[in-house]
PDB file of C-alpha atoms and ligand atoms in Angstrom:
ATOM      1  CA  MET A 974      -9.459  29.711   7.632  1.00  0.00           C
ATOM      2  CA  ILE A 975      -8.719  27.950   4.420  1.00  0.00           C
ATOM      3  CA  ILE A 976      -5.618  29.464   2.529  1.00  0.00           C
ATOM      4  CA  TYR A 977      -6.137  28.970  -1.239  1.00  0.00           C
ATOM      5  CA  LYS A 978      -2.867  28.785  -3.327  1.00  0.00           C
ATOM      6  CA  THR A 979      -1.939  30.633  -6.324  1.00  0.00           C
ATOM      7  CA  ALA A 980      -0.565  28.756  -9.336  1.00  0.00           C
ATOM      8  CA  ASP A 981       2.959  29.701  -8.565  1.00  0.00           C
ATOM      9  CA  GLU A 982       2.648  28.697  -4.905  1.00  0.00           C
ATOM     10  CA  ILE A 983       1.208  25.214  -6.257  1.00  0.00           C
ATOM     11  CA  GLU A 984       4.495  24.611  -8.328  1.00  0.00           C
ATOM     12  CA  ILE A 985       6.481  25.324  -5.298  1.00  0.00           C
ATOM     13  CA  MET A 986       4.466  22.831  -3.366  1.00  0.00           C
ATOM     14  CA  ARG A 987       4.859  20.339  -5.926  1.00  0.00           C
ATOM     15  CA  GLU A 988       8.597  20.390  -5.814  1.00  0.00           C
ATOM     16  CA  ALA A 989       8.316  20.160  -1.874  1.00  0.00           C
ATOM     17  CA  ALA A 990       6.086  17.189  -2.495  1.00  0.00           C
ATOM     18  CA  GLN A 991       8.299  15.556  -4.964  1.00  0.00           C
ATOM     19  CA  ILE A 992      11.472  16.036  -2.813  1.00  0.00           C
ATOM     20  CA  VAL A 993       9.523  13.721  -0.490  1.00  0.00           C
ATOM     21  CA  SER A 994       8.545  11.443  -3.134  1.00  0.00           C
ATOM     22  CA  ARG A 995      12.246  10.902  -4.170  1.00  0.00           C
ATOM     23  CA  THR A 996      13.228  10.652  -0.448  1.00  0.00           C
ATOM     24  CA  LEU A 997      10.871   7.650  -0.119  1.00  0.00           C
ATOM     25  CA  GLY A 998      12.222   6.140  -3.310  1.00  0.00           C
ATOM     26  CA  VAL A 999      15.694   6.317  -1.853  1.00  0.00           C
ATOM     27  CA  LEU A1000      14.319   4.634   1.289  1.00  0.00           C
ATOM     28  CA  ALA A1001      12.395   1.966  -0.716  1.00  0.00           C
ATOM     29  CA  ALA A1002      15.668   0.686  -2.024  1.00  0.00           C
ATOM     30  CA  GLU A1003      17.177   0.347   1.422  1.00  0.00           C
ATOM     31  CA  ILE A1004      14.187  -1.213   3.317  1.00  0.00           C
ATOM     32  CA  GLN A1005      14.967  -4.731   4.212  1.00  0.00           C
ATOM     33  CA  PRO A1006      15.245  -7.082   7.359  1.00  0.00           C
ATOM     34  CA  GLY A1007      18.090  -5.846   9.443  1.00  0.00           C
ATOM     35  CA  ILE A1008      18.091  -2.204   8.800  1.00  0.00           C
ATOM     36  CA  THR A1009      17.188   0.113  11.608  1.00  0.00           C
ATOM     37  CA  PRO A1010      14.804   2.962  11.433  1.00  0.00           C
ATOM     38  CA  LEU A1011      17.385   5.233  12.667  1.00  0.00           C
ATOM     39  CA  LYS A1012      19.725   4.541   9.793  1.00  0.00           C
ATOM     40  CA  LEU A1013      16.802   5.129   7.293  1.00  0.00           C
ATOM     41  CA  ASP A1014      16.096   8.491   9.265  1.00  0.00           C
ATOM     42  CA  ALA A1015      19.522   9.392   8.669  1.00  0.00           C
ATOM     43  CA  ILE A1016      19.539   8.691   4.973  1.00  0.00           C
ATOM     44  CA  ALA A1017      16.284  10.532   4.440  1.00  0.00           C
ATOM     45  CA  GLU A1018      17.627  13.857   6.258  1.00  0.00           C
ATOM     46  CA  GLU A1019      20.825  13.592   4.261  1.00  0.00           C
ATOM     47  CA  TYR A1020      18.753  13.432   0.896  1.00  0.00           C
ATOM     48  CA  ILE A1021      16.187  16.102   1.745  1.00  0.00           C
ATOM     49  CA  ARG A1022      19.122  18.500   2.617  1.00  0.00           C
ATOM     50  CA  SER A1023      20.868  17.669  -0.565  1.00  0.00           C
ATOM     51  CA  GLN A1024      17.775  18.936  -2.392  1.00  0.00           C
ATOM     52  CA  ASN A1025      17.836  22.560  -1.148  1.00  0.00           C
ATOM     53  CA  ALA A1026      15.104  21.626   1.382  1.00  0.00           C
ATOM     54  CA  VAL A1027      15.053  20.946   5.240  1.00  0.00           C
ATOM     55  CA  PRO A1028      13.213  18.102   7.074  1.00  0.00           C
ATOM     56  CA  GLY A1029       9.595  19.291   7.665  1.00  0.00           C
ATOM     57  CA  PHE A1030       9.069  17.132  10.820  1.00  0.00           C
ATOM     58  CA  LEU A1031      12.383  17.603  12.628  1.00  0.00           C
ATOM     59  CA  GLY A1032      11.450  20.059  15.473  1.00  0.00           C
ATOM     60  CA  LEU A1033       7.889  20.522  14.382  1.00  0.00           C
ATOM     61  CA  TYR A1034       5.909  20.195  17.660  1.00  0.00           C
ATOM     62  CA  ASP A1035       9.550  19.213  19.160  1.00  0.00           C
ATOM     63  CA  PHE A1036       9.401  15.913  17.014  1.00  0.00           C
ATOM     64  CA  PRO A1037      13.098  14.541  17.282  1.00  0.00           C
ATOM     65  CA  ASN A1038      13.536  13.124  13.885  1.00  0.00           C
ATOM     66  CA  THR A1039      13.131  13.589  10.222  1.00  0.00           C
ATOM     67  CA  LEU A1040      10.776  10.671   9.624  1.00  0.00           C
ATOM     68  CA  CYS A1041       7.847   9.238  11.401  1.00  0.00           C
ATOM     69  CA  MET A1042       8.209   5.573  11.228  1.00  0.00           C
ATOM     70  CA  SER A1043       5.460   3.211  12.479  1.00  0.00           C
ATOM     71  CA  VAL A1044       6.032  -0.411  12.502  1.00  0.00           C
ATOM     72  CA  ASN A1045       3.345  -3.088  12.386  1.00  0.00           C
ATOM     73  CA  GLU A1046       0.599  -2.156  15.126  1.00  0.00           C
ATOM     74  CA  ALA A1047       1.901   1.554  15.276  1.00  0.00           C
ATOM     75  CA  VAL A1048      -0.456   3.746  13.162  1.00  0.00           C
ATOM     76  CA  VAL A1049       1.559   7.008  12.885  1.00  0.00           C
ATOM     77  CA  HIS A1050       3.922   9.287  14.718  1.00  0.00           C
ATOM     78  CA  GLY A1051       6.275   6.563  15.533  1.00  0.00           C
ATOM     79  CA  ILE A1052       9.917   7.819  16.479  1.00  0.00           C
ATOM     80  CA  PRO A1053      12.761   6.150  14.601  1.00  0.00           C
ATOM     81  CA  THR A1054      14.428   3.469  17.018  1.00  0.00           C
ATOM     82  CA  ASP A1055      17.475   1.276  16.591  1.00  0.00           C
ATOM     83  CA  LYS A1056      15.458  -1.869  16.610  1.00  0.00           C
ATOM     84  CA  PRO A1057      16.227  -3.567  13.265  1.00  0.00           C
ATOM     85  CA  LEU A1058      13.501  -4.334  10.971  1.00  0.00           C
ATOM     86  CA  GLU A1059      12.391  -8.089  10.757  1.00  0.00           C
ATOM     87  CA  ASP A1060      11.122 -10.112   7.937  1.00  0.00           C
ATOM     88  CA  GLY A1061       7.256  -9.826   8.003  1.00  0.00           C
ATOM     89  CA  ASP A1062       7.091  -6.350   9.256  1.00  0.00           C
ATOM     90  CA  ILE A1063       5.420  -3.515   7.771  1.00  0.00           C
ATOM     91  CA  ILE A1064       6.592   0.205   8.364  1.00  0.00           C
ATOM     92  CA  SER A1065       4.747   3.394   7.584  1.00  0.00           C
ATOM     93  CA  VAL A1066       7.181   5.823   6.511  1.00  0.00           C
ATOM     94  CA  ASP A1067       5.732   9.422   6.946  1.00  0.00           C
ATOM     95  CA  CYS A1068       8.071  12.106   5.604  1.00  0.00           C
ATOM     96  CA  GLY A1069       7.889  15.901   5.458  1.00  0.00           C
ATOM     97  CA  SER A1070      10.077  18.645   3.742  1.00  0.00           C
ATOM     98  CA  ILE A1071      10.147  22.326   3.519  1.00  0.00           C
ATOM     99  CA  PHE A1072      11.067  23.870   0.298  1.00  0.00           C
ATOM    100  CA  GLU A1073      10.976  27.586  -0.385  1.00  0.00           C
ATOM    101  CA  GLY A1074       8.792  27.933   2.607  1.00  0.00           C
ATOM    102  CA  PHE A1075       6.261  25.351   1.680  1.00  0.00           C
ATOM    103  CA  TYR A1076       5.677  21.953   3.136  1.00  0.00           C
ATOM    104  CA  GLY A1077       5.497  18.587   1.385  1.00  0.00           C
ATOM    105  CA  ASP A1078       4.063  15.663   3.367  1.00  0.00           C
ATOM    106  CA  HIS A1079       3.580  12.209   2.250  1.00  0.00           C
ATOM    107  CA  ALA A1080       3.762   8.621   3.347  1.00  0.00           C
ATOM    108  CA  TYR A1081       4.043   5.078   2.185  1.00  0.00           C
ATOM    109  CA  THR A1082       3.708   1.824   4.011  1.00  0.00           C
ATOM    110  CA  PHE A1083       6.379  -0.621   3.145  1.00  0.00           C
ATOM    111  CA  GLU A1084       6.629  -4.414   3.328  1.00  0.00           C
ATOM    112  CA  VAL A1085       9.783  -5.676   4.910  1.00  0.00           C
ATOM    113  CA  GLY A1086      10.789  -8.983   3.330  1.00  0.00           C
ATOM    114  CA  GLU A1087       7.737 -11.278   2.966  1.00  0.00           C
ATOM    115  CA  VAL A1088       4.461 -10.313   4.714  1.00  0.00           C
ATOM    116  CA  THR A1089       1.402 -12.454   5.020  1.00  0.00           C
ATOM    117  CA  PRO A1090      -1.509 -12.243   2.453  1.00  0.00           C
ATOM    118  CA  GLU A1091      -3.670 -10.580   5.146  1.00  0.00           C
ATOM    119  CA  ILE A1092      -1.077  -7.601   5.544  1.00  0.00           C
ATOM    120  CA  LYS A1093      -0.811  -7.355   1.754  1.00  0.00           C
ATOM    121  CA  LYS A1094      -4.464  -7.122   1.608  1.00  0.00           C
ATOM    122  CA  LEU A1095      -4.541  -4.329   4.093  1.00  0.00           C
ATOM    123  CA  LEU A1096      -1.842  -2.502   2.343  1.00  0.00           C
ATOM    124  CA  GLN A1097      -3.567  -2.834  -1.079  1.00  0.00           C
ATOM    125  CA  VAL A1098      -7.166  -1.654   0.280  1.00  0.00           C
ATOM    126  CA  THR A1099      -5.522   1.304   2.125  1.00  0.00           C
ATOM    127  CA  LYS A1100      -3.919   2.421  -1.141  1.00  0.00           C
ATOM    128  CA  GLU A1101      -7.242   2.007  -2.851  1.00  0.00           C
ATOM    129  CA  CYS A1102      -8.632   4.077  -0.224  1.00  0.00           C
ATOM    130  CA  LEU A1103      -6.309   7.012  -0.933  1.00  0.00           C
ATOM    131  CA  ASP A1104      -7.173   6.779  -4.757  1.00  0.00           C
ATOM    132  CA  LEU A1105     -10.740   6.771  -4.156  1.00  0.00           C
ATOM    133  CA  GLY A1106     -10.512   9.759  -1.634  1.00  0.00           C
ATOM    134  CA  ILE A1107      -8.448  11.796  -4.165  1.00  0.00           C
ATOM    135  CA  ALA A1108     -10.996  11.052  -6.998  1.00  0.00           C
ATOM    136  CA  GLU A1109     -13.696  13.054  -4.845  1.00  0.00           C
ATOM    137  CA  VAL A1110     -11.469  16.163  -4.824  1.00  0.00           C
ATOM    138  CA  VAL A1111     -13.394  17.820  -7.538  1.00  0.00           C
ATOM    139  CA  ILE A1112     -15.492  21.204  -7.619  1.00  0.00           C
ATOM    140  CA  GLY A1113     -19.214  20.300  -6.727  1.00  0.00           C
ATOM    141  CA  ASN A1114     -17.984  18.107  -3.967  1.00  0.00           C
ATOM    142  CA  ARG A1115     -17.148  18.975  -0.249  1.00  0.00           C
ATOM    143  CA  ILE A1116     -14.613  17.569   2.138  1.00  0.00           C
ATOM    144  CA  GLY A1117     -16.944  15.183   3.498  1.00  0.00           C
ATOM    145  CA  ASP A1118     -17.173  13.433   0.191  1.00  0.00           C
ATOM    146  CA  ILE A1119     -13.493  12.313   0.725  1.00  0.00           C
ATOM    147  CA  GLY A1120     -13.929  10.766   3.954  1.00  0.00           C
ATOM    148  CA  PHE A1121     -17.189   9.046   2.781  1.00  0.00           C
ATOM    149  CA  ALA A1122     -15.551   7.339  -0.082  1.00  0.00           C
ATOM    150  CA  ILE A1123     -12.455   6.230   2.079  1.00  0.00           C
ATOM    151  CA  GLN A1124     -14.678   4.934   4.908  1.00  0.00           C
ATOM    152  CA  GLN A1125     -17.125   3.132   2.523  1.00  0.00           C
ATOM    153  CA  HIS A1126     -14.172   1.159   0.884  1.00  0.00           C
ATOM    154  CA  ALA A1127     -12.322   0.287   4.114  1.00  0.00           C
ATOM    155  CA  GLU A1128     -15.356  -0.792   6.188  1.00  0.00           C
ATOM    156  CA  LYS A1129     -16.516  -3.022   3.189  1.00  0.00           C
ATOM    157  CA  HIS A1130     -13.320  -5.158   4.005  1.00  0.00           C
ATOM    158  CA  GLY A1131     -14.017  -5.023   7.767  1.00  0.00           C
ATOM    159  CA  TYR A1132     -11.253  -2.623   8.650  1.00  0.00           C
ATOM    160  CA  GLY A1133     -11.242   0.111  11.143  1.00  0.00           C
ATOM    161  CA  VAL A1134     -11.051   3.777  10.035  1.00  0.00           C
ATOM    162  CA  VAL A1135      -9.034   5.825  12.614  1.00  0.00           C
ATOM    163  CA  ARG A1136     -11.172   8.780  13.627  1.00  0.00           C
ATOM    164  CA  ASP A1137      -8.882  10.706  16.073  1.00  0.00           C
ATOM    165  CA  LEU A1138      -6.341  11.775  13.341  1.00  0.00           C
ATOM    166  CA  VAL A1139      -7.137  13.045   9.994  1.00  0.00           C
ATOM    167  CA  GLY A1140      -5.732  14.562   6.765  1.00  0.00           C
ATOM    168  CA  HIS A1141      -5.339  18.358   6.570  1.00  0.00           C
ATOM    169  CA  GLY A1142      -4.641  21.480   4.521  1.00  0.00           C
ATOM    170  CA  LEU A1143      -1.188  21.988   3.534  1.00  0.00           C
ATOM    171  CA  GLY A1144       0.939  24.980   2.799  1.00  0.00           C
ATOM    172  CA  ARG A1145       3.319  27.491   4.418  1.00  0.00           C
ATOM    173  CA  VAL A1146       2.126  25.608   7.628  1.00  0.00           C
ATOM    174  CA  MET A1147       2.167  21.895   8.167  1.00  0.00           C
ATOM    175  CA  HIS A1148      -1.433  21.691   9.367  1.00  0.00           C
ATOM    176  CA  GLU A1149      -3.813  24.115   7.904  1.00  0.00           C
ATOM    177  CA  ASP A1150      -7.434  24.330   7.522  1.00  0.00           C
ATOM    178  CA  PRO A1151      -9.631  22.316   6.683  1.00  0.00           C
ATOM    179  CA  GLN A1152      -9.315  19.050   8.439  1.00  0.00           C
ATOM    180  CA  VAL A1153      -9.654  16.048   6.075  1.00  0.00           C
ATOM    181  CA  PRO A1154     -11.235  13.199   8.051  1.00  0.00           C
ATOM    182  CA  ASN A1155     -10.864   9.600   6.725  1.00  0.00           C
ATOM    183  CA  TYR A1156     -14.684   9.089   7.535  1.00  0.00           C
ATOM    184  CA  GLY A1157     -17.646  11.322   6.736  1.00  0.00           C
ATOM    185  CA  ARG A1158     -20.975  11.923   5.002  1.00  0.00           C
ATOM    186  CA  ARG A1159     -21.707  12.971   1.537  1.00  0.00           C
ATOM    187  CA  GLY A1160     -22.202  16.653   0.795  1.00  0.00           C
ATOM    188  CA  ARG A1161     -20.876  17.643   4.186  1.00  0.00           C
ATOM    189  CA  GLY A1162     -18.036  20.074   5.182  1.00  0.00           C
ATOM    190  CA  LYS A1163     -16.351  22.847   3.260  1.00  0.00           C
ATOM    191  CA  LYS A1164     -16.832  23.148  -0.575  1.00  0.00           C
ATOM    192  CA  ILE A1165     -13.910  21.970  -2.741  1.00  0.00           C
ATOM    193  CA  GLN A1166     -12.437  25.104  -4.583  1.00  0.00           C
ATOM    194  CA  ASN A1167      -9.568  25.712  -6.962  1.00  0.00           C
ATOM    195  CA  GLY A1168      -6.461  26.505  -5.005  1.00  0.00           C
ATOM    196  CA  LEU A1169      -7.303  24.219  -2.082  1.00  0.00           C
ATOM    197  CA  THR A1170      -4.247  22.240  -1.166  1.00  0.00           C
ATOM    198  CA  ILE A1171      -4.633  19.243   1.171  1.00  0.00           C
ATOM    199  CA  ALA A1172      -2.761  16.079   2.431  1.00  0.00           C
ATOM    200  CA  ILE A1173      -5.207  12.999   2.215  1.00  0.00           C
ATOM    201  CA  GLU A1174      -4.043  10.157   4.368  1.00  0.00           C
ATOM    202  CA  PRO A1175      -6.051   7.238   5.197  1.00  0.00           C
ATOM    203  CA  MET A1176      -5.046   5.479   8.377  1.00  0.00           C
ATOM    204  CA  ILE A1177      -6.743   1.971   8.191  1.00  0.00           C
ATOM    205  CA  ASN A1178      -6.552  -0.763  10.783  1.00  0.00           C
ATOM    206  CA  MET A1179      -6.866  -4.308  10.307  1.00  0.00           C
ATOM    207  CA  GLY A1180      -9.152  -4.603  13.484  1.00  0.00           C
ATOM    208  CA  THR A1181     -10.503  -1.942  15.678  1.00  0.00           C
ATOM    209  CA  GLU A1182     -10.475   1.745  14.706  1.00  0.00           C
ATOM    210  CA  ARG A1183      -9.550   2.537  18.417  1.00  0.00           C
ATOM    211  CA  ILE A1184      -6.055   3.839  19.144  1.00  0.00           C
ATOM    212  CA  ASP A1185      -3.751   4.292  22.042  1.00  0.00           C
ATOM    213  CA  GLN A1186      -0.795   6.636  22.646  1.00  0.00           C
ATOM    214  CA  LEU A1187       2.449   5.038  23.916  1.00  0.00           C
ATOM    215  CA  ASP A1188       4.447   6.429  26.876  1.00  0.00           C
ATOM    216  CA  ASP A1189       6.783   8.146  24.513  1.00  0.00           C
ATOM    217  CA  HIS A1190       4.036  10.704  24.007  1.00  0.00           C
ATOM    218  CA  TRP A1191       4.167  10.262  20.228  1.00  0.00           C
ATOM    219  CA  THR A1192       3.593   6.731  18.831  1.00  0.00           C
ATOM    220  CA  ILE A1193       0.054   5.965  18.206  1.00  0.00           C
ATOM    221  CA  VAL A1194      -0.782   2.198  18.131  1.00  0.00           C
ATOM    222  CA  THR A1195      -3.912   0.268  17.570  1.00  0.00           C
ATOM    223  CA  GLY A1196      -6.259  -0.518  20.460  1.00  0.00           C
ATOM    224  CA  ASP A1197      -5.929  -4.251  19.698  1.00  0.00           C
ATOM    225  CA  ARG A1198      -2.415  -4.175  18.494  1.00  0.00           C
ATOM    226  CA  LEU A1199      -3.239  -5.413  15.039  1.00  0.00           C
ATOM    227  CA  PRO A1200      -1.396  -3.797  11.964  1.00  0.00           C
ATOM    228  CA  SER A1201      -2.268  -0.631  10.456  1.00  0.00           C
ATOM    229  CA  ALA A1202      -1.477   0.795   7.176  1.00  0.00           C
ATOM    230  CA  HIS A1203      -1.029   4.577   6.130  1.00  0.00           C
ATOM    231  CA  PHE A1204      -0.562   6.151   2.642  1.00  0.00           C
ATOM    232  CA  GLU A1205      -0.536   9.920   2.091  1.00  0.00           C
ATOM    233  CA  HIS A1206      -0.644  12.013  -1.029  1.00  0.00           C
ATOM    234  CA  ASP A1207      -0.475  15.952  -1.427  1.00  0.00           C
ATOM    235  CA  VAL A1208      -3.233  17.155  -3.677  1.00  0.00           C
ATOM    236  CA  ALA A1209      -4.192  20.595  -5.154  1.00  0.00           C
ATOM    237  CA  VAL A1210      -7.401  21.479  -6.854  1.00  0.00           C
ATOM    238  CA  VAL A1211      -6.585  22.989 -10.448  1.00  0.00           C
ATOM    239  CA  ASP A1212      -9.285  23.564 -12.970  1.00  0.00           C
ATOM    240  CA  GLY A1213     -11.849  21.841 -10.839  1.00  0.00           C
ATOM    241  CA  LYS A1214      -9.935  18.686 -10.724  1.00  0.00           C
ATOM    242  CA  PRO A1215      -7.225  16.801  -8.377  1.00  0.00           C
ATOM    243  CA  ASP A1216      -3.678  17.512  -9.141  1.00  0.00           C
ATOM    244  CA  VAL A1217      -1.646  15.092  -7.176  1.00  0.00           C
ATOM    245  CA  LEU A1218       1.625  16.894  -6.434  1.00  0.00           C
ATOM    246  CA  SER A1219       3.475  13.956  -4.733  1.00  0.00           C
ATOM    247  CA  THR A1220       3.949  10.586  -6.597  1.00  0.00           C
ATOM    248  CA  PHE A1221       4.712   6.923  -5.555  1.00  0.00           C
ATOM    249  CA  LYS A1222       6.548   6.452  -8.916  1.00  0.00           C
ATOM    250  CA  TYR A1223      10.018   6.527  -7.363  1.00  0.00           C
ATOM    251  CA  VAL A1224       8.993   4.048  -4.759  1.00  0.00           C
ATOM    252  CA  GLU A1225       7.425   1.760  -7.251  1.00  0.00           C
ATOM    253  CA  GLU A1226      10.633   1.955  -9.430  1.00  0.00           C
ATOM    254  CA  ALA A1227      12.837   1.017  -6.541  1.00  0.00           C
ATOM    255  CA  LEU A1228      10.576  -1.751  -5.553  1.00  0.00           C
ATOM    256  CA  SER A1229      10.445  -3.177  -9.092  1.00  0.00           C
ATOM    257  CA  LYS A1230      14.350  -3.497  -9.079  1.00  0.00           C
ATOM    258  CA  LYS A1231      14.348  -5.310  -5.755  1.00  0.00           C
ATOM    259  CA  LYS A1232      12.273  -8.082  -6.958  1.00  0.00           C
TER     260      LYS A1232
HETATM  261 MG1  LIG B2775       2.459  12.933   6.725  1.00  0.00          MG
HETATM  262 MG1  LIG B2776      -0.179  14.695   6.893  1.00  0.00          MG
END
């Protein structure tokens, strides 16, 4: 059952999302060769708690950390390790918060040092997939239109669209209805209505769409171990249009200062 949110609830969710946005901005300044995911995890937890919020993933389904950190061929749900990041890596940082009872949940895939042009293109196309998916969140459309737009764009570039993991409704619960697949058919699925709040999160693989789960029972990796990218925004439907509650503004500001 989809739980539609009031205007007041959407404002609380905006702050929950923005806390995650600012956290990702703090991390953007720190990500470089040599730093460990565990160190970044500690920085994120401290920042989230300083914002009158709590980490949204810590303890959720028994997840052990604040951040899901997925390096290179890891798609999502990676557990932070003490293995230092290396020049040329990419790392998907997925972060959750709970603020006044509502979840924020969004993600960015960062370059570590200098990455190859092929990887830069994967990141760029995945970010475009997210924007194209968001543009479909209008009254008159259905959930399938979001996935259709994402899938078309990714497959045009020869990439694999992960099928087994999907975006989702978001609210007082981390994973609410409806599921928001990154593939789909036009005009299929639930109607988009005002008050809908969803996390849209394309997971796009350079090669096969197939995935495996590692023995840690968390980390999802690509079937061919080629790299994978993941970007996620929280979106509400307001006045028939998408209102993006999260922002990459803080990440982009931090990255431009590093150049
Ligand atoms: Mg997420
Ligand atoms: Mg999510």
